[in-house]
Amino acid sequence: MLDHRDFDAEARSILRRNDRGGYTVPTAGLYPHQWNWDSAFAALGFSLFDLNRAWTELETLFSGQWQNGMVPHILFHQQDDGYFPGPDVWGCNGAVPSSGVSQPPVAATIVRRIWDNDRRIGEERIRELYPKLVAWHRWFMTWRLDRDAVCVTHPWEAGRDNAPDWDDTLSGIDATGVGEYLRRDIMAVDPDMRPQKHDYDRYIWLINLGRDSGWDEARLLERNPFRVADPAMTFILLRANSDLAAIGRELGKDVVELDEWTDQLTVGAKSLWNPEIESYDSRDAHSGKWSGCVSNASFLCWYGGLRNNNMLQHFNRIMQAVPYWIPSHDPDSDRFDRLRYWRGPVWPVMNTLIGIGMEEAGLDDEAQTLRESTAELVRTGGFSEYFDPCDGSSAGGKDFTWTAAVWLAWVSGKNGKGGWARYS
Ligand code: GLC
């Protein structure tokens, strides 16, 4: 078995191997472009051994920012026929060919972390990035709120593609006109581990709707039947926004607007508490109906800065139900599917956000348990995309950038408890 240092070296090597010059692909083959939140994690990983490269990753991501402030979930810097749906399907015309939806905005939190590593090296670069981050957050606050919680307008925007959270809303969409298309993902990975055709048809239908609406947010607000308030998006933006305000303050900026957003989102996050299941849950913004899902997103409450422990009951129950934590969907639910992507598997990247939040909230024992469980999965199954919570086997794509990055930043625990690793 490899010892820690070998794993650290392998993690760094994965980041280097997935580097395409200025940006990092999530994994070769399956995901050959730049993905938004993957890239922010890549920057976090790079920041531990190559600060300059870390900043470049973020700068490349923001080179694709739209004029309205949106930062797309995929940037297609190069042509690659191995990925579907490509830029022609999305039909967007920003500075860089891209998708038309965004992804969870972890970037500001990671930028703050990276800047803290070395203020001097980061000074000029953060001054350039800061207004871009503000513009992106403003775009969320303008176009994505429902009762001050943050909505997703496509399952891919959530980053939790086929989570059961979206099932009811997706079922209301008649996708018969979507036509024929060739899925590339099930050529690269076992179809039993990927979203099903019913879901995929609706993903494509929603892209067609966006493209036919010219990706005009005002029009889509009226036309898009898929609008779901999501705990992950809400907690992540809430956290990122207070980190951005902290950066702004240090740079001598006026942060009144950002502080107002933080207050607003704190109220909105609380609106996602579903008393029927006693959990943070997602909610269809059109119908007001709950999804009824305890998911790994529900446990991001601490990361979002909420300081009550009302999710611990579920945490303790789930610890009894499966041996590896935290499954992406409640193992006691009949929609749990241990290998199917966001319907059951454990994602190290989500565990990292959850664990960091727990540490900050003083839940040291729980965070430590989660860290050890995650480290064991990686030590036995490698830097995979996700893992089976029932037997710990690795699944999905291999040599994943964000799994390698979070190994270095949190999972390996080489800096002890109490936060994220630092550049050394
Ligand atoms: C999948 C994941 C998403 C991630 C992308 C690239 O679509 O659901 O969260 O960003 O793969 O890794």
PDB file of C-alpha atoms in Angstrom, residues 59-337:
ATOM      1  CA  GLU A  59      -8.335  33.557 -14.784  1.00  0.00           C
ATOM      2  CA  THR A  60      -8.999  31.131 -17.625  1.00  0.00           C
ATOM      3  CA  LEU A  61     -12.382  30.288 -16.108  1.00  0.00           C
ATOM      4  CA  PHE A  62     -13.333  33.953 -15.956  1.00  0.00           C
ATOM      5  CA  SER A  63     -12.159  34.518 -19.535  1.00  0.00           C
ATOM      6  CA  GLY A  64     -15.448  32.832 -20.446  1.00  0.00           C
ATOM      7  CA  GLN A  65     -17.634  35.135 -18.352  1.00  0.00           C
ATOM      8  CA  TRP A  66     -20.651  36.500 -20.226  1.00  0.00           C
ATOM      9  CA  GLN A  67     -21.499  40.176 -20.447  1.00  0.00           C
ATOM     10  CA  ASN A  68     -24.431  39.661 -18.090  1.00  0.00           C
ATOM     11  CA  GLY A  69     -22.007  38.307 -15.449  1.00  0.00           C
ATOM     12  CA  MET A  70     -22.787  34.593 -15.856  1.00  0.00           C
ATOM     13  CA  VAL A  71     -19.832  32.215 -15.729  1.00  0.00           C
ATOM     14  CA  PRO A  72     -20.739  29.147 -17.796  1.00  0.00           C
ATOM     15  CA  HIS A  73     -20.619  25.614 -16.492  1.00  0.00           C
ATOM     16  CA  ILE A  74     -18.526  24.411 -19.445  1.00  0.00           C
ATOM     17  CA  LEU A  75     -15.998  26.305 -21.538  1.00  0.00           C
ATOM     18  CA  PHE A  76     -15.171  24.637 -24.832  1.00  0.00           C
ATOM     19  CA  HIS A  77     -11.675  25.969 -25.461  1.00  0.00           C
ATOM     20  CA  GLN A  78     -11.079  23.341 -28.100  1.00  0.00           C
ATOM     21  CA  GLN A  79     -13.078  21.262 -30.499  1.00  0.00           C
ATOM     22  CA  ASP A  80     -13.626  17.695 -29.186  1.00  0.00           C
ATOM     23  CA  ASP A  81     -16.135  15.425 -30.889  1.00  0.00           C
ATOM     24  CA  GLY A  82     -15.866  12.976 -28.004  1.00  0.00           C
ATOM     25  CA  TYR A  83     -18.179  15.090 -25.853  1.00  0.00           C
ATOM     26  CA  PHE A  84     -21.913  15.556 -26.295  1.00  0.00           C
ATOM     27  CA  PRO A  85     -23.636  18.076 -26.171  1.00  0.00           C
ATOM     28  CA  GLY A  86     -20.998  20.339 -27.688  1.00  0.00           C
ATOM     29  CA  PRO A  87     -21.054  24.098 -28.451  1.00  0.00           C
ATOM     30  CA  ASP A  88     -23.244  23.745 -31.553  1.00  0.00           C
ATOM     31  CA  VAL A  89     -26.048  22.229 -29.458  1.00  0.00           C
ATOM     32  CA  TRP A  90     -25.786  24.933 -26.806  1.00  0.00           C
ATOM     33  CA  GLY A  91     -25.672  27.712 -29.416  1.00  0.00           C
ATOM     34  CA  CYS A  92     -24.078  30.329 -27.166  1.00  0.00           C
ATOM     35  CA  ASN A  93     -21.877  33.134 -28.422  1.00  0.00           C
ATOM     36  CA  GLY A  94     -19.836  34.476 -25.525  1.00  0.00           C
ATOM     37  CA  ALA A  95     -16.123  35.263 -25.626  1.00  0.00           C
ATOM     38  CA  VAL A  96     -15.360  31.523 -25.405  1.00  0.00           C
ATOM     39  CA  PRO A  97     -17.748  28.849 -26.809  1.00  0.00           C
ATOM     40  CA  SER A  98     -19.689  27.601 -23.788  1.00  0.00           C
ATOM     41  CA  SER A  99     -22.760  26.079 -22.251  1.00  0.00           C
ATOM     42  CA  GLY A 100     -25.654  28.384 -21.354  1.00  0.00           C
ATOM     43  CA  VAL A 101     -26.055  27.641 -17.631  1.00  0.00           C
ATOM     44  CA  SER A 102     -23.774  28.112 -14.657  1.00  0.00           C
ATOM     45  CA  GLN A 103     -22.614  25.893 -11.770  1.00  0.00           C
ATOM     46  CA  PRO A 104     -22.197  26.154  -7.968  1.00  0.00           C
ATOM     47  CA  PRO A 105     -20.101  29.261  -7.264  1.00  0.00           C
ATOM     48  CA  VAL A 106     -17.387  27.850  -5.024  1.00  0.00           C
ATOM     49  CA  ALA A 107     -14.826  30.127  -6.701  1.00  0.00           C
ATOM     50  CA  ALA A 108     -14.903  33.136  -4.333  1.00  0.00           C
ATOM     51  CA  THR A 109     -14.353  30.907  -1.307  1.00  0.00           C
ATOM     52  CA  ILE A 110     -11.430  29.212  -3.000  1.00  0.00           C
ATOM     53  CA  VAL A 111      -9.997  32.519  -4.210  1.00  0.00           C
ATOM     54  CA  ARG A 112     -10.003  33.784  -0.639  1.00  0.00           C
ATOM     55  CA  ARG A 113      -8.238  30.627   0.479  1.00  0.00           C
ATOM     56  CA  ILE A 114      -5.607  30.897  -2.247  1.00  0.00           C
ATOM     57  CA  TRP A 115      -5.004  34.572  -1.604  1.00  0.00           C
ATOM     58  CA  ASP A 116      -4.489  33.823   2.087  1.00  0.00           C
ATOM     59  CA  ASN A 117      -1.625  31.527   1.141  1.00  0.00           C
ATOM     60  CA  ASP A 118       0.408  34.395  -0.160  1.00  0.00           C
ATOM     61  CA  ARG A 119      -1.073  37.878  -0.205  1.00  0.00           C
ATOM     62  CA  ARG A 120       1.811  39.386  -2.104  1.00  0.00           C
ATOM     63  CA  ILE A 121       1.717  37.011  -5.070  1.00  0.00           C
ATOM     64  CA  GLY A 122      -2.071  37.260  -5.220  1.00  0.00           C
ATOM     65  CA  GLU A 123      -2.513  41.003  -4.783  1.00  0.00           C
ATOM     66  CA  GLU A 124      -2.691  42.084  -8.420  1.00  0.00           C
ATOM     67  CA  ARG A 125      -4.538  39.008  -9.562  1.00  0.00           C
ATOM     68  CA  ILE A 126      -7.238  39.241  -6.941  1.00  0.00           C
ATOM     69  CA  ARG A 127      -7.860  42.871  -7.841  1.00  0.00           C
ATOM     70  CA  GLU A 128      -8.613  41.774 -11.401  1.00  0.00           C
ATOM     71  CA  LEU A 129     -10.817  38.878 -10.339  1.00  0.00           C
ATOM     72  CA  TYR A 130     -12.774  40.643  -7.624  1.00  0.00           C
ATOM     73  CA  PRO A 131     -15.179  42.687  -9.836  1.00  0.00           C
ATOM     74  CA  LYS A 132     -15.757  39.628 -12.009  1.00  0.00           C
ATOM     75  CA  LEU A 133     -16.764  37.573  -8.986  1.00  0.00           C
ATOM     76  CA  VAL A 134     -19.078  40.365  -7.828  1.00  0.00           C
ATOM     77  CA  ALA A 135     -20.695  40.483 -11.280  1.00  0.00           C
ATOM     78  CA  TRP A 136     -21.235  36.713 -11.210  1.00  0.00           C
ATOM     79  CA  HIS A 137     -22.824  36.796  -7.778  1.00  0.00           C
ATOM     80  CA  ARG A 138     -25.007  39.709  -8.892  1.00  0.00           C
ATOM     81  CA  TRP A 139     -26.192  37.594 -11.822  1.00  0.00           C
ATOM     82  CA  PHE A 140     -27.308  34.862  -9.379  1.00  0.00           C
ATOM     83  CA  MET A 141     -29.058  37.411  -7.179  1.00  0.00           C
ATOM     84  CA  THR A 142     -30.840  38.908 -10.204  1.00  0.00           C
ATOM     85  CA  TRP A 143     -31.929  35.785 -12.031  1.00  0.00           C
ATOM     86  CA  ARG A 144     -31.934  32.823  -9.736  1.00  0.00           C
ATOM     87  CA  LEU A 145     -33.833  33.621  -6.545  1.00  0.00           C
ATOM     88  CA  ASP A 146     -37.013  32.048  -5.219  1.00  0.00           C
ATOM     89  CA  ARG A 147     -37.987  33.322  -1.778  1.00  0.00           C
ATOM     90  CA  ASP A 148     -34.315  34.301  -1.488  1.00  0.00           C
ATOM     91  CA  ALA A 149     -33.098  30.719  -1.994  1.00  0.00           C
ATOM     92  CA  VAL A 150     -31.002  30.024  -5.113  1.00  0.00           C
ATOM     93  CA  CYS A 151     -32.606  28.123  -7.980  1.00  0.00           C
ATOM     94  CA  VAL A 152     -31.195  25.975 -10.707  1.00  0.00           C
ATOM     95  CA  THR A 153     -32.674  26.130 -14.179  1.00  0.00           C
ATOM     96  CA  HIS A 154     -31.127  22.909 -15.477  1.00  0.00           C
ATOM     97  CA  PRO A 155     -30.006  19.840 -13.473  1.00  0.00           C
ATOM     98  CA  TRP A 156     -26.483  20.408 -14.810  1.00  0.00           C
ATOM     99  CA  GLU A 157     -26.464  23.871 -13.291  1.00  0.00           C
ATOM    100  CA  ALA A 158     -26.788  22.216  -9.881  1.00  0.00           C
ATOM    101  CA  GLY A 159     -23.713  20.064 -10.520  1.00  0.00           C
ATOM    102  CA  ARG A 160     -25.771  17.185  -9.115  1.00  0.00           C
ATOM    103  CA  ASP A 161     -26.976  16.035 -12.509  1.00  0.00           C
ATOM    104  CA  ASN A 162     -29.431  13.213 -11.835  1.00  0.00           C
ATOM    105  CA  ALA A 163     -30.222  13.785  -8.145  1.00  0.00           C
ATOM    106  CA  PRO A 164     -33.728  12.630  -7.162  1.00  0.00           C
ATOM    107  CA  ASP A 165     -34.327  16.279  -6.184  1.00  0.00           C
ATOM    108  CA  TRP A 166     -35.198  17.010  -9.811  1.00  0.00           C
ATOM    109  CA  ASP A 167     -37.377  13.961 -10.556  1.00  0.00           C
ATOM    110  CA  ASP A 168     -40.825  15.471 -10.051  1.00  0.00           C
ATOM    111  CA  THR A 169     -40.077  18.686 -11.909  1.00  0.00           C
ATOM    112  CA  LEU A 170     -38.467  16.808 -14.804  1.00  0.00           C
ATOM    113  CA  SER A 171     -41.420  14.418 -15.042  1.00  0.00           C
ATOM    114  CA  GLY A 172     -43.662  17.369 -15.787  1.00  0.00           C
ATOM    115  CA  ILE A 173     -41.729  18.005 -19.022  1.00  0.00           C
ATOM    116  CA  ASP A 174     -42.911  16.356 -22.222  1.00  0.00           C
ATOM    117  CA  ALA A 175     -39.690  15.710 -24.134  1.00  0.00           C
ATOM    118  CA  THR A 176     -41.165  13.910 -27.153  1.00  0.00           C
ATOM    119  CA  GLY A 177     -39.865  16.484 -29.635  1.00  0.00           C
ATOM    120  CA  VAL A 178     -36.265  16.112 -28.550  1.00  0.00           C
ATOM    121  CA  GLY A 179     -35.318  13.790 -31.425  1.00  0.00           C
ATOM    122  CA  GLU A 180     -32.340  11.495 -31.837  1.00  0.00           C
ATOM    123  CA  TYR A 181     -28.915  12.171 -30.376  1.00  0.00           C
ATOM    124  CA  LEU A 182     -25.815  10.171 -29.612  1.00  0.00           C
ATOM    125  CA  ARG A 183     -24.789   9.977 -25.981  1.00  0.00           C
ATOM    126  CA  ARG A 184     -21.040   9.893 -25.491  1.00  0.00           C
ATOM    127  CA  ASP A 185     -21.004   9.503 -21.718  1.00  0.00           C
ATOM    128  CA  ILE A 186     -22.280   5.909 -21.798  1.00  0.00           C
ATOM    129  CA  MET A 187     -19.490   4.972 -24.175  1.00  0.00           C
ATOM    130  CA  ALA A 188     -16.920   6.065 -21.586  1.00  0.00           C
ATOM    131  CA  VAL A 189     -18.576   4.791 -18.379  1.00  0.00           C
ATOM    132  CA  ASP A 190     -20.867   1.860 -17.476  1.00  0.00           C
ATOM    133  CA  PRO A 191     -24.468   2.983 -18.313  1.00  0.00           C
ATOM    134  CA  ASP A 192     -25.651   1.649 -14.918  1.00  0.00           C
ATOM    135  CA  MET A 193     -23.613   4.399 -13.301  1.00  0.00           C
ATOM    136  CA  ARG A 194     -24.971   7.199 -15.475  1.00  0.00           C
ATOM    137  CA  PRO A 195     -28.267   9.094 -15.752  1.00  0.00           C
ATOM    138  CA  GLN A 196     -31.062   7.260 -17.546  1.00  0.00           C
ATOM    139  CA  LYS A 197     -32.528   8.114 -20.964  1.00  0.00           C
ATOM    140  CA  HIS A 198     -35.696   9.597 -19.466  1.00  0.00           C
ATOM    141  CA  ASP A 199     -33.558  12.173 -17.654  1.00  0.00           C
ATOM    142  CA  TYR A 200     -31.138  12.715 -20.503  1.00  0.00           C
ATOM    143  CA  ASP A 201     -33.976  13.519 -22.947  1.00  0.00           C
ATOM    144  CA  ARG A 202     -35.091  16.249 -20.588  1.00  0.00           C
ATOM    145  CA  TYR A 203     -31.564  17.637 -20.176  1.00  0.00           C
ATOM    146  CA  ILE A 204     -31.396  18.049 -23.946  1.00  0.00           C
ATOM    147  CA  TRP A 205     -34.935  19.421 -24.159  1.00  0.00           C
ATOM    148  CA  LEU A 206     -33.996  22.127 -21.664  1.00  0.00           C
ATOM    149  CA  ILE A 207     -30.903  23.045 -23.672  1.00  0.00           C
ATOM    150  CA  ASN A 208     -33.031  23.349 -26.799  1.00  0.00           C
ATOM    151  CA  LEU A 209     -35.401  25.658 -24.916  1.00  0.00           C
ATOM    152  CA  GLY A 210     -32.525  27.851 -23.735  1.00  0.00           C
ATOM    153  CA  ARG A 211     -30.982  28.044 -27.195  1.00  0.00           C
ATOM    154  CA  ASP A 212     -34.330  28.849 -28.840  1.00  0.00           C
ATOM    155  CA  SER A 213     -34.798  31.600 -26.231  1.00  0.00           C
ATOM    156  CA  GLY A 214     -31.405  33.085 -27.096  1.00  0.00           C
ATOM    157  CA  TRP A 215     -30.321  32.301 -23.503  1.00  0.00           C
ATOM    158  CA  ASP A 216     -32.225  35.436 -22.555  1.00  0.00           C
ATOM    159  CA  GLU A 217     -32.789  35.152 -18.803  1.00  0.00           C
ATOM    160  CA  ALA A 218     -35.915  37.331 -18.788  1.00  0.00           C
ATOM    161  CA  ARG A 219     -37.563  35.140 -21.422  1.00  0.00           C
ATOM    162  CA  LEU A 220     -36.456  31.958 -19.701  1.00  0.00           C
ATOM    163  CA  LEU A 221     -37.913  33.162 -16.430  1.00  0.00           C
ATOM    164  CA  GLU A 222     -41.295  32.948 -18.158  1.00  0.00           C
ATOM    165  CA  ARG A 223     -40.739  29.921 -20.332  1.00  0.00           C
ATOM    166  CA  ASN A 224     -38.582  27.487 -18.402  1.00  0.00           C
ATOM    167  CA  PRO A 225     -40.640  24.888 -16.476  1.00  0.00           C
ATOM    168  CA  PHE A 226     -37.495  23.762 -14.628  1.00  0.00           C
ATOM    169  CA  ARG A 227     -36.797  26.087 -11.739  1.00  0.00           C
ATOM    170  CA  VAL A 228     -35.881  24.424  -8.469  1.00  0.00           C
ATOM    171  CA  ALA A 229     -34.499  26.073  -5.325  1.00  0.00           C
ATOM    172  CA  ASP A 230     -31.478  24.014  -4.317  1.00  0.00           C
ATOM    173  CA  PRO A 231     -29.783  23.751  -0.903  1.00  0.00           C
ATOM    174  CA  ALA A 232     -26.312  23.214  -2.420  1.00  0.00           C
ATOM    175  CA  MET A 233     -26.536  26.299  -4.625  1.00  0.00           C
ATOM    176  CA  THR A 234     -27.946  28.345  -1.794  1.00  0.00           C
ATOM    177  CA  PHE A 235     -25.429  27.332   0.864  1.00  0.00           C
ATOM    178  CA  ILE A 236     -22.522  27.605  -1.564  1.00  0.00           C
ATOM    179  CA  LEU A 237     -23.476  31.085  -2.806  1.00  0.00           C
ATOM    180  CA  LEU A 238     -24.150  32.221   0.753  1.00  0.00           C
ATOM    181  CA  ARG A 239     -20.714  31.092   1.835  1.00  0.00           C
ATOM    182  CA  ALA A 240     -18.982  32.435  -1.267  1.00  0.00           C
ATOM    183  CA  ASN A 241     -20.679  35.750  -0.867  1.00  0.00           C
ATOM    184  CA  SER A 242     -19.497  36.302   2.668  1.00  0.00           C
ATOM    185  CA  ASP A 243     -15.995  35.265   1.584  1.00  0.00           C
ATOM    186  CA  LEU A 244     -16.191  37.751  -1.261  1.00  0.00           C
ATOM    187  CA  ALA A 245     -17.276  40.494   1.132  1.00  0.00           C
ATOM    188  CA  ALA A 246     -14.277  39.660   3.337  1.00  0.00           C
ATOM    189  CA  ILE A 247     -11.968  39.993   0.324  1.00  0.00           C
ATOM    190  CA  GLY A 248     -13.650  43.248  -0.670  1.00  0.00           C
ATOM    191  CA  ARG A 249     -13.230  44.711   2.775  1.00  0.00           C
ATOM    192  CA  GLU A 250      -9.515  43.940   2.718  1.00  0.00           C
ATOM    193  CA  LEU A 251      -9.189  45.506  -0.696  1.00  0.00           C
ATOM    194  CA  GLY A 252     -10.881  48.653   0.593  1.00  0.00           C
ATOM    195  CA  LYS A 253     -14.058  48.186  -1.487  1.00  0.00           C
ATOM    196  CA  ASP A 254     -17.564  49.183  -0.552  1.00  0.00           C
ATOM    197  CA  VAL A 255     -19.244  45.884   0.332  1.00  0.00           C
ATOM    198  CA  VAL A 256     -22.689  47.095   1.401  1.00  0.00           C
ATOM    199  CA  GLU A 257     -24.357  45.337  -1.527  1.00  0.00           C
ATOM    200  CA  LEU A 258     -22.563  42.070  -0.735  1.00  0.00           C
ATOM    201  CA  ASP A 259     -23.541  42.224   2.919  1.00  0.00           C
ATOM    202  CA  GLU A 260     -27.151  42.718   1.902  1.00  0.00           C
ATOM    203  CA  TRP A 261     -26.958  39.637  -0.306  1.00  0.00           C
ATOM    204  CA  THR A 262     -25.559  37.639   2.590  1.00  0.00           C
ATOM    205  CA  ASP A 263     -28.483  38.677   4.807  1.00  0.00           C
ATOM    206  CA  GLN A 264     -30.941  37.899   2.060  1.00  0.00           C
ATOM    207  CA  LEU A 265     -29.487  34.461   1.384  1.00  0.00           C
ATOM    208  CA  THR A 266     -29.373  33.610   5.075  1.00  0.00           C
ATOM    209  CA  VAL A 267     -33.140  34.100   5.171  1.00  0.00           C
ATOM    210  CA  GLY A 268     -33.514  32.198   1.900  1.00  0.00           C
ATOM    211  CA  ALA A 269     -31.474  29.239   3.134  1.00  0.00           C
ATOM    212  CA  LYS A 270     -33.803  28.879   6.101  1.00  0.00           C
ATOM    213  CA  SER A 271     -36.761  28.751   3.726  1.00  0.00           C
ATOM    214  CA  LEU A 272     -35.352  25.430   2.462  1.00  0.00           C
ATOM    215  CA  TRP A 273     -36.047  23.685   5.741  1.00  0.00           C
ATOM    216  CA  ASN A 274     -38.747  21.109   5.046  1.00  0.00           C
ATOM    217  CA  PRO A 275     -40.487  20.390   8.367  1.00  0.00           C
ATOM    218  CA  GLU A 276     -42.106  17.220   7.008  1.00  0.00           C
ATOM    219  CA  ILE A 277     -38.768  15.436   6.672  1.00  0.00           C
ATOM    220  CA  GLU A 278     -36.912  17.692   9.109  1.00  0.00           C
ATOM    221  CA  SER A 279     -34.195  18.431   6.605  1.00  0.00           C
ATOM    222  CA  TYR A 280     -32.968  21.057   4.173  1.00  0.00           C
ATOM    223  CA  ASP A 281     -34.608  20.106   0.919  1.00  0.00           C
ATOM    224  CA  SER A 282     -35.102  21.403  -2.621  1.00  0.00           C
ATOM    225  CA  ARG A 283     -38.319  23.076  -3.695  1.00  0.00           C
ATOM    226  CA  ASP A 284     -39.958  23.509  -7.082  1.00  0.00           C
ATOM    227  CA  ALA A 285     -40.148  27.277  -7.527  1.00  0.00           C
ATOM    228  CA  HIS A 286     -43.233  27.099  -9.756  1.00  0.00           C
ATOM    229  CA  SER A 287     -45.405  24.803  -7.672  1.00  0.00           C
ATOM    230  CA  GLY A 288     -43.818  25.366  -4.254  1.00  0.00           C
ATOM    231  CA  LYS A 289     -43.676  21.570  -3.798  1.00  0.00           C
ATOM    232  CA  TRP A 290     -40.851  19.972  -1.836  1.00  0.00           C
ATOM    233  CA  SER A 291     -38.679  17.270  -3.417  1.00  0.00           C
ATOM    234  CA  GLY A 292     -38.648  15.312  -0.155  1.00  0.00           C
ATOM    235  CA  CYS A 293     -34.905  14.583  -0.407  1.00  0.00           C
ATOM    236  CA  VAL A 294     -32.286  14.286   2.299  1.00  0.00           C
ATOM    237  CA  SER A 295     -29.148  14.550   0.175  1.00  0.00           C
ATOM    238  CA  ASN A 296     -25.490  15.402   0.663  1.00  0.00           C
ATOM    239  CA  ALA A 297     -26.498  18.958  -0.312  1.00  0.00           C
ATOM    240  CA  SER A 298     -28.646  19.144   2.834  1.00  0.00           C
ATOM    241  CA  PHE A 299     -25.484  18.754   4.943  1.00  0.00           C
ATOM    242  CA  LEU A 300     -23.877  21.865   3.451  1.00  0.00           C
ATOM    243  CA  CYS A 301     -25.759  23.974   6.022  1.00  0.00           C
ATOM    244  CA  TRP A 302     -22.647  24.388   8.206  1.00  0.00           C
ATOM    245  CA  TYR A 303     -20.510  25.281   5.213  1.00  0.00           C
ATOM    246  CA  GLY A 304     -23.150  27.916   4.426  1.00  0.00           C
ATOM    247  CA  GLY A 305     -22.580  29.379   7.880  1.00  0.00           C
ATOM    248  CA  LEU A 306     -25.781  28.228   9.563  1.00  0.00           C
ATOM    249  CA  ARG A 307     -25.038  27.425  13.147  1.00  0.00           C
ATOM    250  CA  ASN A 308     -27.662  24.995  14.342  1.00  0.00           C
ATOM    251  CA  ASN A 309     -27.294  21.251  14.482  1.00  0.00           C
ATOM    252  CA  ASN A 310     -30.673  20.188  13.275  1.00  0.00           C
ATOM    253  CA  MET A 311     -29.159  18.033  10.487  1.00  0.00           C
ATOM    254  CA  LEU A 312     -27.220  15.880  12.959  1.00  0.00           C
ATOM    255  CA  GLN A 313     -30.128  13.531  13.479  1.00  0.00           C
ATOM    256  CA  HIS A 314     -29.994  12.561   9.810  1.00  0.00           C
ATOM    257  CA  PHE A 315     -26.221  12.402   9.889  1.00  0.00           C
ATOM    258  CA  ASN A 316     -26.274   9.906  12.742  1.00  0.00           C
ATOM    259  CA  ARG A 317     -29.014   7.839  11.126  1.00  0.00           C
ATOM    260  CA  ILE A 318     -27.145   7.655   7.804  1.00  0.00           C
ATOM    261  CA  MET A 319     -23.945   6.637   9.604  1.00  0.00           C
ATOM    262  CA  GLN A 320     -25.814   3.563  10.807  1.00  0.00           C
ATOM    263  CA  ALA A 321     -27.406   2.820   7.450  1.00  0.00           C
ATOM    264  CA  VAL A 322     -24.259   2.559   5.266  1.00  0.00           C
ATOM    265  CA  PRO A 323     -20.566   2.025   6.039  1.00  0.00           C
ATOM    266  CA  TYR A 324     -19.175   4.847   3.831  1.00  0.00           C
ATOM    267  CA  TRP A 325     -20.319   8.460   4.075  1.00  0.00           C
ATOM    268  CA  ILE A 326     -21.972  10.684   2.995  1.00  0.00           C
ATOM    269  CA  PRO A 327     -24.097   9.106   0.275  1.00  0.00           C
ATOM    270  CA  SER A 328     -25.479  11.629  -2.207  1.00  0.00           C
ATOM    271  CA  HIS A 329     -29.008  10.448  -1.492  1.00  0.00           C
ATOM    272  CA  ASP A 330     -30.664   9.072   1.632  1.00  0.00           C
ATOM    273  CA  PRO A 331     -29.930   5.322   1.831  1.00  0.00           C
ATOM    274  CA  ASP A 332     -33.273   4.785   3.576  1.00  0.00           C
ATOM    275  CA  SER A 333     -35.171   6.222   0.615  1.00  0.00           C
ATOM    276  CA  ASP A 334     -36.585   3.989  -2.141  1.00  0.00           C
ATOM    277  CA  ARG A 335     -34.961   6.302  -4.722  1.00  0.00           C
ATOM    278  CA  PHE A 336     -31.494   5.475  -3.386  1.00  0.00           C
ATOM    279  CA  ASP A 337     -29.367   3.819  -6.098  1.00  0.00           C
TER     280      ASP A 337
END
